[in-house]
PDB file of C-alpha atoms in Angstrom:
ATOM      1  CA  GLN A 120    -173.701 113.994 -61.836  1.00 63.00           C
ATOM      2  CA  LYS A 121    -170.291 113.157 -63.295  1.00 69.00           C
ATOM      3  CA  GLU A 122    -170.213 113.660 -67.031  1.00 86.00           C
ATOM      4  CA  VAL A 123    -168.032 112.851 -70.000  1.00 92.00           C
ATOM      5  CA  GLU A 124    -168.674 115.020 -73.035  1.00 94.00           C
ATOM      6  CA  GLN A 125    -167.779 114.335 -76.646  1.00 94.00           C
ATOM      7  CA  ASN A 126    -168.765 115.965 -79.901  1.00 88.00           C
ATOM      8  CA  SER A 127    -171.078 113.457 -81.561  1.00 84.00           C
ATOM      9  CA  GLY A 128    -169.785 114.298 -85.032  1.00 85.00           C
ATOM     10  CA  PRO A 129    -169.652 112.988 -87.594  1.00 92.00           C
ATOM     11  CA  LEU A 130    -166.041 114.004 -88.001  1.00 96.00           C
ATOM     12  CA  SER A 131    -164.985 113.538 -91.596  1.00 97.00           C
ATOM     13  CA  VAL A 132    -161.316 113.459 -92.610  1.00 97.00           C
ATOM     14  CA  PRO A 133    -159.572 112.434 -95.845  1.00 97.00           C
ATOM     15  CA  GLU A 134    -157.470 109.306 -95.960  1.00 97.00           C
ATOM     16  CA  GLY A 135    -153.943 109.973 -94.734  1.00 97.00           C
ATOM     17  CA  ALA A 136    -154.909 112.980 -92.614  1.00 97.00           C
ATOM     18  CA  ILE A 137    -154.744 113.329 -88.841  1.00 97.00           C
ATOM     19  CA  ALA A 138    -158.037 112.804 -87.027  1.00 97.00           C
ATOM     20  CA  SER A 139    -158.387 114.613 -83.706  1.00 97.00           C
ATOM     21  CA  LEU A 140    -161.001 113.430 -81.227  1.00 97.00           C
ATOM     22  CA  ASN A 141    -161.710 115.368 -78.069  1.00 96.00           C
ATOM     23  CA  CYS A 142    -163.275 114.655 -74.704  1.00 96.00           C
ATOM     24  CA  THR A 143    -163.926 116.712 -71.572  1.00 96.00           C
ATOM     25  CA  TYR A 144    -164.925 115.435 -68.169  1.00 94.00           C
ATOM     26  CA  SER A 145    -166.577 117.133 -65.242  1.00 90.00           C
ATOM     27  CA  ASP A 146    -165.000 115.467 -62.212  1.00 86.00           C
ATOM     28  CA  ARG A 147    -161.620 116.958 -61.341  1.00 86.00           C
ATOM     29  CA  GLY A 148    -160.835 113.856 -59.274  1.00 82.00           C
ATOM     30  CA  SER A 149    -160.771 111.616 -62.348  1.00 84.00           C
ATOM     31  CA  GLN A 150    -157.573 109.606 -62.603  1.00 82.00           C
ATOM     32  CA  SER A 151    -157.922 106.994 -65.323  1.00 87.00           C
ATOM     33  CA  PHE A 152    -158.867 107.605 -68.941  1.00 92.00           C
ATOM     34  CA  PHE A 153    -159.606 105.238 -71.789  1.00 93.00           C
ATOM     35  CA  TRP A 154    -160.379 105.375 -75.493  1.00 95.00           C
ATOM     36  CA  TYR A 155    -162.551 102.675 -77.051  1.00 95.00           C
ATOM     37  CA  ARG A 156    -163.405 102.113 -80.693  1.00 97.00           C
ATOM     38  CA  GLN A 157    -166.821 100.763 -81.681  1.00 97.00           C
ATOM     39  CA  TYR A 158    -167.629  99.685 -85.217  1.00 97.00           C
ATOM     40  CA  SER A 159    -171.274  99.846 -86.242  1.00 95.00           C
ATOM     41  CA  GLY A 160    -173.162  96.910 -84.780  1.00 93.00           C
ATOM     42  CA  LYS A 161    -170.146  95.693 -82.821  1.00 96.00           C
ATOM     43  CA  SER A 162    -168.971  95.925 -79.244  1.00 96.00           C
ATOM     44  CA  PRO A 163    -166.471  98.512 -77.954  1.00 95.00           C
ATOM     45  CA  GLU A 164    -162.810  97.547 -77.970  1.00 93.00           C
ATOM     46  CA  LEU A 165    -160.040  99.192 -75.983  1.00 91.00           C
ATOM     47  CA  ILE A 166    -157.535 101.263 -77.964  1.00 92.00           C
ATOM     48  CA  MET A 167    -155.551 103.055 -75.280  1.00 91.00           C
ATOM     49  CA  SER A 168    -155.469 104.083 -71.656  1.00 91.00           C
ATOM     50  CA  ILE A 169    -153.713 107.094 -70.135  1.00 92.00           C
ATOM     51  CA  TYR A 170    -153.187 108.101 -66.520  1.00 90.00           C
ATOM     52  CA  SER A 171    -150.589 110.888 -66.503  1.00 90.00           C
ATOM     53  CA  ASN A 172    -150.545 114.340 -68.035  1.00 93.00           C
ATOM     54  CA  GLY A 173    -148.910 114.486 -71.426  1.00 95.00           C
ATOM     55  CA  ASP A 174    -148.848 112.248 -74.473  1.00 96.00           C
ATOM     56  CA  LYS A 175    -148.905 108.479 -74.849  1.00 95.00           C
ATOM     57  CA  GLU A 176    -148.201 106.984 -78.242  1.00 96.00           C
ATOM     58  CA  ASP A 177    -149.104 103.554 -79.616  1.00 93.00           C
ATOM     59  CA  GLY A 178    -148.534 103.117 -83.319  1.00 96.00           C
ATOM     60  CA  ARG A 179    -150.702 105.575 -85.222  1.00 97.00           C
ATOM     61  CA  PHE A 180    -152.603 106.519 -82.060  1.00 97.00           C
ATOM     62  CA  THR A 181    -151.624 109.208 -79.557  1.00 97.00           C
ATOM     63  CA  ALA A 182    -153.611 109.934 -76.420  1.00 96.00           C
ATOM     64  CA  GLN A 183    -153.177 113.313 -74.772  1.00 97.00           C
ATOM     65  CA  LEU A 184    -154.219 114.202 -71.229  1.00 96.00           C
ATOM     66  CA  ASN A 185    -154.459 117.598 -69.549  1.00 95.00           C
ATOM     67  CA  LYS A 186    -155.906 117.207 -66.065  1.00 93.00           C
ATOM     68  CA  ALA A 187    -155.803 120.943 -65.331  1.00 93.00           C
ATOM     69  CA  SER A 188    -158.103 121.571 -68.278  1.00 94.00           C
ATOM     70  CA  GLN A 189    -160.029 118.297 -67.708  1.00 94.00           C
ATOM     71  CA  TYR A 190    -159.414 117.369 -71.294  1.00 95.00           C
ATOM     72  CA  VAL A 191    -158.324 114.195 -73.023  1.00 97.00           C
ATOM     73  CA  SER A 192    -157.866 113.685 -76.736  1.00 97.00           C
ATOM     74  CA  LEU A 193    -157.027 110.984 -79.251  1.00 98.00           C
ATOM     75  CA  LEU A 194    -155.029 111.659 -82.400  1.00 98.00           C
ATOM     76  CA  ILE A 195    -155.047 109.172 -85.251  1.00 98.00           C
ATOM     77  CA  ARG A 196    -152.234 109.716 -87.734  1.00 98.00           C
ATOM     78  CA  ASP A 197    -152.373 108.557 -91.347  1.00 98.00           C
ATOM     79  CA  SER A 198    -156.110 107.881 -91.019  1.00 98.00           C
ATOM     80  CA  GLN A 199    -157.413 104.894 -92.964  1.00 97.00           C
ATOM     81  CA  PRO A 200    -160.961 104.072 -94.088  1.00 97.00           C
ATOM     82  CA  SER A 201    -160.787 101.145 -91.643  1.00 97.00           C
ATOM     83  CA  ASP A 202    -160.567 103.704 -88.816  1.00 97.00           C
ATOM     84  CA  SER A 203    -164.143 104.782 -89.566  1.00 97.00           C
ATOM     85  CA  ALA A 204    -166.013 104.009 -86.350  1.00 97.00           C
ATOM     86  CA  THR A 205    -167.386 105.635 -83.232  1.00 97.00           C
ATOM     87  CA  TYR A 206    -164.755 106.493 -80.639  1.00 97.00           C
ATOM     88  CA  LEU A 207    -165.789 106.399 -76.995  1.00 96.00           C
ATOM     89  CA  CYS A 208    -164.005 108.264 -74.238  1.00 96.00           C
ATOM     90  CA  ALA A 209    -164.275 106.677 -70.780  1.00 93.00           C
ATOM     91  CA  VAL A 210    -163.241 108.023 -67.386  1.00 91.00           C
ATOM     92  CA  ILE A 211    -162.859 106.551 -63.895  1.00 86.00           C
ATOM     93  CA  THR A 212    -162.932 108.684 -60.798  1.00 70.00           C
ATOM     94  CA  ASP A 213    -161.139 107.388 -57.708  1.00 60.00           C
ATOM     95  CA  TYR A 214    -163.353 108.013 -54.716  1.00 54.00           C
ATOM     96  CA  GLY A 215    -160.809 108.392 -51.935  1.00 49.00           C
ATOM     97  CA  GLY A 216    -159.381 104.945 -52.499  1.00 50.00           C
ATOM     98  CA  SER A 217    -162.667 103.295 -53.411  1.00 55.00           C
ATOM     99  CA  GLN A 218    -163.157 102.157 -56.943  1.00 61.00           C
ATOM    100  CA  GLY A 219    -165.111 104.605 -59.067  1.00 67.00           C
ATOM    101  CA  ASN A 220    -167.282 103.660 -61.983  1.00 76.00           C
ATOM    102  CA  LEU A 221    -166.156 103.720 -65.620  1.00 82.00           C
ATOM    103  CA  ILE A 222    -168.289 106.430 -67.226  1.00 87.00           C
ATOM    104  CA  PHE A 223    -168.497 106.590 -71.013  1.00 92.00           C
ATOM    105  CA  GLY A 224    -169.107 109.541 -73.271  1.00 94.00           C
ATOM    106  CA  LYS A 225    -171.654 109.083 -76.042  1.00 94.00           C
ATOM    107  CA  GLY A 226    -168.922 108.864 -78.634  1.00 95.00           C
ATOM    108  CA  THR A 227    -167.694 110.695 -81.730  1.00 96.00           C
ATOM    109  CA  LYS A 228    -168.400 109.145 -85.095  1.00 96.00           C
ATOM    110  CA  LEU A 229    -165.362 109.302 -87.370  1.00 97.00           C
ATOM    111  CA  SER A 230    -165.567 108.894 -91.125  1.00 97.00           C
ATOM    112  CA  VAL A 231    -162.357 108.557 -93.149  1.00 97.00           C
ATOM    113  CA  LYS A 232    -162.935 109.229 -96.832  1.00 96.00           C
ATOM    114  CA  PRO A 233    -160.754 107.413 -99.411  1.00 94.00           C
TER     115      PRO A 233
ATOM    116  CA  ASP B  28    -159.805  82.180 -75.541  1.00 65.00           C
ATOM    117  CA  ALA B  29    -163.413  82.529 -76.676  1.00 80.00           C
ATOM    118  CA  GLY B  30    -163.823  85.978 -75.168  1.00 93.00           C
ATOM    119  CA  VAL B  31    -166.930  87.152 -73.335  1.00 96.00           C
ATOM    120  CA  ILE B  32    -169.928  85.193 -74.587  1.00 97.00           C
ATOM    121  CA  GLN B  33    -173.420  86.617 -74.497  1.00 98.00           C
ATOM    122  CA  SER B  34    -176.720  85.061 -75.439  1.00 97.00           C
ATOM    123  CA  PRO B  35    -179.023  85.531 -77.143  1.00 98.00           C
ATOM    124  CA  ARG B  36    -177.670  87.925 -79.797  1.00 97.00           C
ATOM    125  CA  HIS B  37    -181.133  89.238 -80.541  1.00 97.00           C
ATOM    126  CA  GLU B  38    -184.317  89.115 -78.490  1.00 97.00           C
ATOM    127  CA  VAL B  39    -187.731  90.375 -79.476  1.00 98.00           C
ATOM    128  CA  THR B  40    -190.398  90.151 -76.826  1.00 97.00           C
ATOM    129  CA  GLU B  41    -193.774  91.578 -76.018  1.00 97.00           C
ATOM    130  CA  MET B  42    -194.298  94.138 -73.319  1.00 97.00           C
ATOM    131  CA  GLY B  43    -194.885  92.511 -69.972  1.00 97.00           C
ATOM    132  CA  GLN B  44    -192.869  89.388 -70.690  1.00 97.00           C
ATOM    133  CA  GLU B  45    -189.822  88.287 -68.736  1.00 97.00           C
ATOM    134  CA  VAL B  46    -186.473  88.571 -70.477  1.00 98.00           C
ATOM    135  CA  THR B  47    -183.255  86.867 -69.375  1.00 98.00           C
ATOM    136  CA  LEU B  48    -179.890  87.810 -70.820  1.00 98.00           C
ATOM    137  CA  ARG B  49    -176.883  85.594 -70.243  1.00 98.00           C
ATOM    138  CA  CYS B  50    -173.153  86.151 -70.019  1.00 98.00           C
ATOM    139  CA  LYS B  51    -170.072  83.968 -69.686  1.00 98.00           C
ATOM    140  CA  PRO B  52    -167.005  86.041 -68.764  1.00 97.00           C
ATOM    141  CA  ILE B  53    -163.428  85.271 -69.734  1.00 95.00           C
ATOM    142  CA  SER B  54    -162.027  82.596 -67.487  1.00 94.00           C
ATOM    143  CA  GLY B  55    -159.986  84.083 -64.662  1.00 92.00           C
ATOM    144  CA  HIS B  56    -161.505  87.545 -64.884  1.00 92.00           C
ATOM    145  CA  ASP B  57    -162.622  88.669 -61.446  1.00 90.00           C
ATOM    146  CA  TYR B  58    -164.835  91.547 -62.554  1.00 91.00           C
ATOM    147  CA  LEU B  59    -168.041  91.381 -64.554  1.00 94.00           C
ATOM    148  CA  PHE B  60    -170.038  94.387 -65.736  1.00 94.00           C
ATOM    149  CA  TRP B  61    -173.452  94.817 -67.316  1.00 96.00           C
ATOM    150  CA  TYR B  62    -173.961  97.888 -69.533  1.00 96.00           C
ATOM    151  CA  ARG B  63    -176.891  99.152 -71.568  1.00 97.00           C
ATOM    152  CA  GLN B  64    -176.384 101.216 -74.736  1.00 97.00           C
ATOM    153  CA  THR B  65    -178.924 103.473 -76.417  1.00 95.00           C
ATOM    154  CA  MET B  66    -178.546 106.319 -78.877  1.00 90.00           C
ATOM    155  CA  MET B  67    -179.950 108.806 -76.402  1.00 90.00           C
ATOM    156  CA  ARG B  68    -178.010 107.834 -73.284  1.00 90.00           C
ATOM    157  CA  GLY B  69    -174.931 106.069 -74.638  1.00 92.00           C
ATOM    158  CA  LEU B  70    -173.316 103.318 -72.545  1.00 93.00           C
ATOM    159  CA  GLU B  71    -174.661 103.164 -69.003  1.00 92.00           C
ATOM    160  CA  LEU B  72    -173.312 100.923 -66.263  1.00 91.00           C
ATOM    161  CA  LEU B  73    -176.105  98.889 -64.711  1.00 95.00           C
ATOM    162  CA  ILE B  74    -174.246  96.705 -62.199  1.00 94.00           C
ATOM    163  CA  TYR B  75    -170.885  95.094 -61.619  1.00 92.00           C
ATOM    164  CA  PHE B  76    -169.629  92.075 -59.721  1.00 94.00           C
ATOM    165  CA  ASN B  77    -166.287  91.286 -58.124  1.00 92.00           C
ATOM    166  CA  ASN B  78    -165.633  87.616 -57.444  1.00 93.00           C
ATOM    167  CA  ASN B  79    -169.340  86.888 -58.010  1.00 95.00           C
ATOM    168  CA  VAL B  80    -170.461  89.470 -55.443  1.00 94.00           C
ATOM    169  CA  PRO B  81    -172.522  92.472 -56.584  1.00 94.00           C
ATOM    170  CA  ILE B  82    -170.555  95.610 -55.731  1.00 90.00           C
ATOM    171  CA  ASP B  83    -172.511  98.492 -57.233  1.00 88.00           C
ATOM    172  CA  ASP B  84    -176.042  98.211 -58.596  1.00 90.00           C
ATOM    173  CA  SER B  85    -176.853 101.912 -58.455  1.00 87.00           C
ATOM    174  CA  GLY B  86    -177.290 101.969 -62.216  1.00 89.00           C
ATOM    175  CA  MET B  87    -180.077  99.409 -62.263  1.00 93.00           C
ATOM    176  CA  PRO B  88    -183.059 101.429 -63.496  1.00 87.00           C
ATOM    177  CA  GLU B  89    -185.708 100.028 -61.192  1.00 84.00           C
ATOM    178  CA  ASP B  90    -186.935  96.933 -59.447  1.00 90.00           C
ATOM    179  CA  ARG B  91    -187.886  95.339 -62.725  1.00 95.00           C
ATOM    180  CA  PHE B  92    -184.180  94.698 -63.328  1.00 97.00           C
ATOM    181  CA  SER B  93    -182.198  92.082 -61.439  1.00 97.00           C
ATOM    182  CA  ALA B  94    -178.797  90.483 -61.959  1.00 98.00           C
ATOM    183  CA  LYS B  95    -177.150  87.406 -60.534  1.00 97.00           C
ATOM    184  CA  MET B  96    -173.782  85.745 -60.730  1.00 97.00           C
ATOM    185  CA  PRO B  97    -174.138  82.259 -59.221  1.00 97.00           C
ATOM    186  CA  ASN B  98    -170.566  81.281 -60.131  1.00 95.00           C
ATOM    187  CA  ALA B  99    -167.434  82.666 -61.744  1.00 95.00           C
ATOM    188  CA  SER B 100    -168.444  81.581 -65.229  1.00 95.00           C
ATOM    189  CA  PHE B 101    -172.038  82.731 -65.533  1.00 96.00           C
ATOM    190  CA  SER B 102    -174.194  85.791 -64.987  1.00 98.00           C
ATOM    191  CA  THR B 103    -177.758  86.729 -65.869  1.00 98.00           C
ATOM    192  CA  LEU B 104    -179.606  89.992 -66.246  1.00 98.00           C
ATOM    193  CA  LYS B 105    -183.359  89.663 -65.925  1.00 98.00           C
ATOM    194  CA  ILE B 106    -186.077  92.155 -66.769  1.00 97.00           C
ATOM    195  CA  GLN B 107    -189.548  91.409 -65.439  1.00 97.00           C
ATOM    196  CA  PRO B 108    -191.875  92.779 -66.682  1.00 96.00           C
ATOM    197  CA  SER B 109    -190.268  94.209 -69.794  1.00 97.00           C
ATOM    198  CA  GLU B 110    -191.322  97.565 -71.262  1.00 96.00           C
ATOM    199  CA  PRO B 111    -190.699  99.186 -74.677  1.00 97.00           C
ATOM    200  CA  ARG B 112    -188.285 101.697 -73.072  1.00 96.00           C
ATOM    201  CA  ASP B 113    -186.034  98.772 -72.145  1.00 97.00           C
ATOM    202  CA  SER B 114    -185.195  98.320 -75.827  1.00 97.00           C
ATOM    203  CA  ALA B 115    -181.419  98.700 -76.127  1.00 98.00           C
ATOM    204  CA  VAL B 116    -178.220  96.771 -76.663  1.00 98.00           C
ATOM    205  CA  TYR B 117    -177.087  95.130 -73.453  1.00 98.00           C
ATOM    206  CA  PHE B 118    -173.375  94.450 -73.107  1.00 98.00           C
ATOM    207  CA  CYS B 119    -171.593  92.261 -70.657  1.00 97.00           C
ATOM    208  CA  ALA B 120    -167.894  92.936 -70.055  1.00 94.00           C
ATOM    209  CA  SER B 121    -165.249  91.325 -67.919  1.00 93.00           C
ATOM    210  CA  SER B 122    -161.889  92.460 -66.620  1.00 89.00           C
ATOM    211  CA  LEU B 123    -158.912  90.823 -64.948  1.00 85.00           C
ATOM    212  CA  VAL B 124    -158.533  93.732 -62.546  1.00 78.00           C
ATOM    213  CA  TYR B 125    -160.519  96.891 -62.022  1.00 74.00           C
ATOM    214  CA  PRO B 126    -159.634  99.141 -64.952  1.00 71.00           C
ATOM    215  CA  SER B 127    -157.919 101.807 -62.869  1.00 67.00           C
ATOM    216  CA  GLU B 128    -155.276  99.312 -61.743  1.00 63.00           C
ATOM    217  CA  GLY B 129    -153.716  98.710 -65.127  1.00 64.00           C
ATOM    218  CA  ASP B 130    -153.982  98.957 -68.854  1.00 67.00           C
ATOM    219  CA  TYR B 131    -156.536  96.206 -69.046  1.00 69.00           C
ATOM    220  CA  GLY B 132    -159.764  98.065 -69.608  1.00 75.00           C
ATOM    221  CA  TYR B 133    -162.704  95.829 -70.324  1.00 83.00           C
ATOM    222  CA  THR B 134    -163.324  93.050 -72.790  1.00 91.00           C
ATOM    223  CA  PHE B 135    -166.865  93.372 -74.045  1.00 94.00           C
ATOM    224  CA  GLY B 136    -169.144  90.631 -75.282  1.00 97.00           C
ATOM    225  CA  SER B 137    -170.954  90.952 -78.593  1.00 97.00           C
ATOM    226  CA  GLY B 138    -174.061  92.277 -76.889  1.00 97.00           C
ATOM    227  CA  THR B 139    -177.734  91.357 -76.888  1.00 98.00           C
ATOM    228  CA  ARG B 140    -180.031  93.576 -78.923  1.00 98.00           C
ATOM    229  CA  LEU B 141    -183.336  93.652 -77.049  1.00 98.00           C
ATOM    230  CA  THR B 142    -186.509  94.882 -78.672  1.00 98.00           C
ATOM    231  CA  VAL B 143    -189.666  95.113 -76.575  1.00 98.00           C
ATOM    232  CA  VAL B 144    -192.812  95.640 -78.627  1.00 97.00           C
TER     233      VAL B 144
END
């Protein structure tokens, strides 16, 4: 059973701080990694994707991937109250050229306090 | 672009009744996915289609669930008979390409909140 694990939180940070969200996955063959944001009562929306080891930056968001440690993280700089949401980590495993399924973690709830 | 459109937004039904959820993907998207979200299990993939053809239905819980995609602009997820444990938010999502092929990810619909009493 391939798994994606996240700390459910809630993670509480003050406005302006850096929020760090972490995710581990069980399948070493995983190749594609995504972070989604889901506001309460809304649908998930894609924030970032990452495929290679290292960092990928997009505005205030930085995704970090370490395939050796099977670990992917999302950093949110200068956190704003509007960033308060549940953040979902999602992973695809490539099955020898066949398309794998996008498996989601259960999400980490982030609360940014003004 | 109207995005992925799901209907109804909310559905309350009695145990044993048939429930049909509907989805209109974004025009031109070749992939359509049905997910179910609960607090306990998170987002679970039920089934996905490529060019209207079901590719993987291994996530469909049991024979009570069925999904169809008669054309590129419409899909249904049917539960017959419904049970209280089917209560969840059901999301439909569509994608231009399979997510591993680019930075596209999915575009989710607003979801249908199903309550079976």
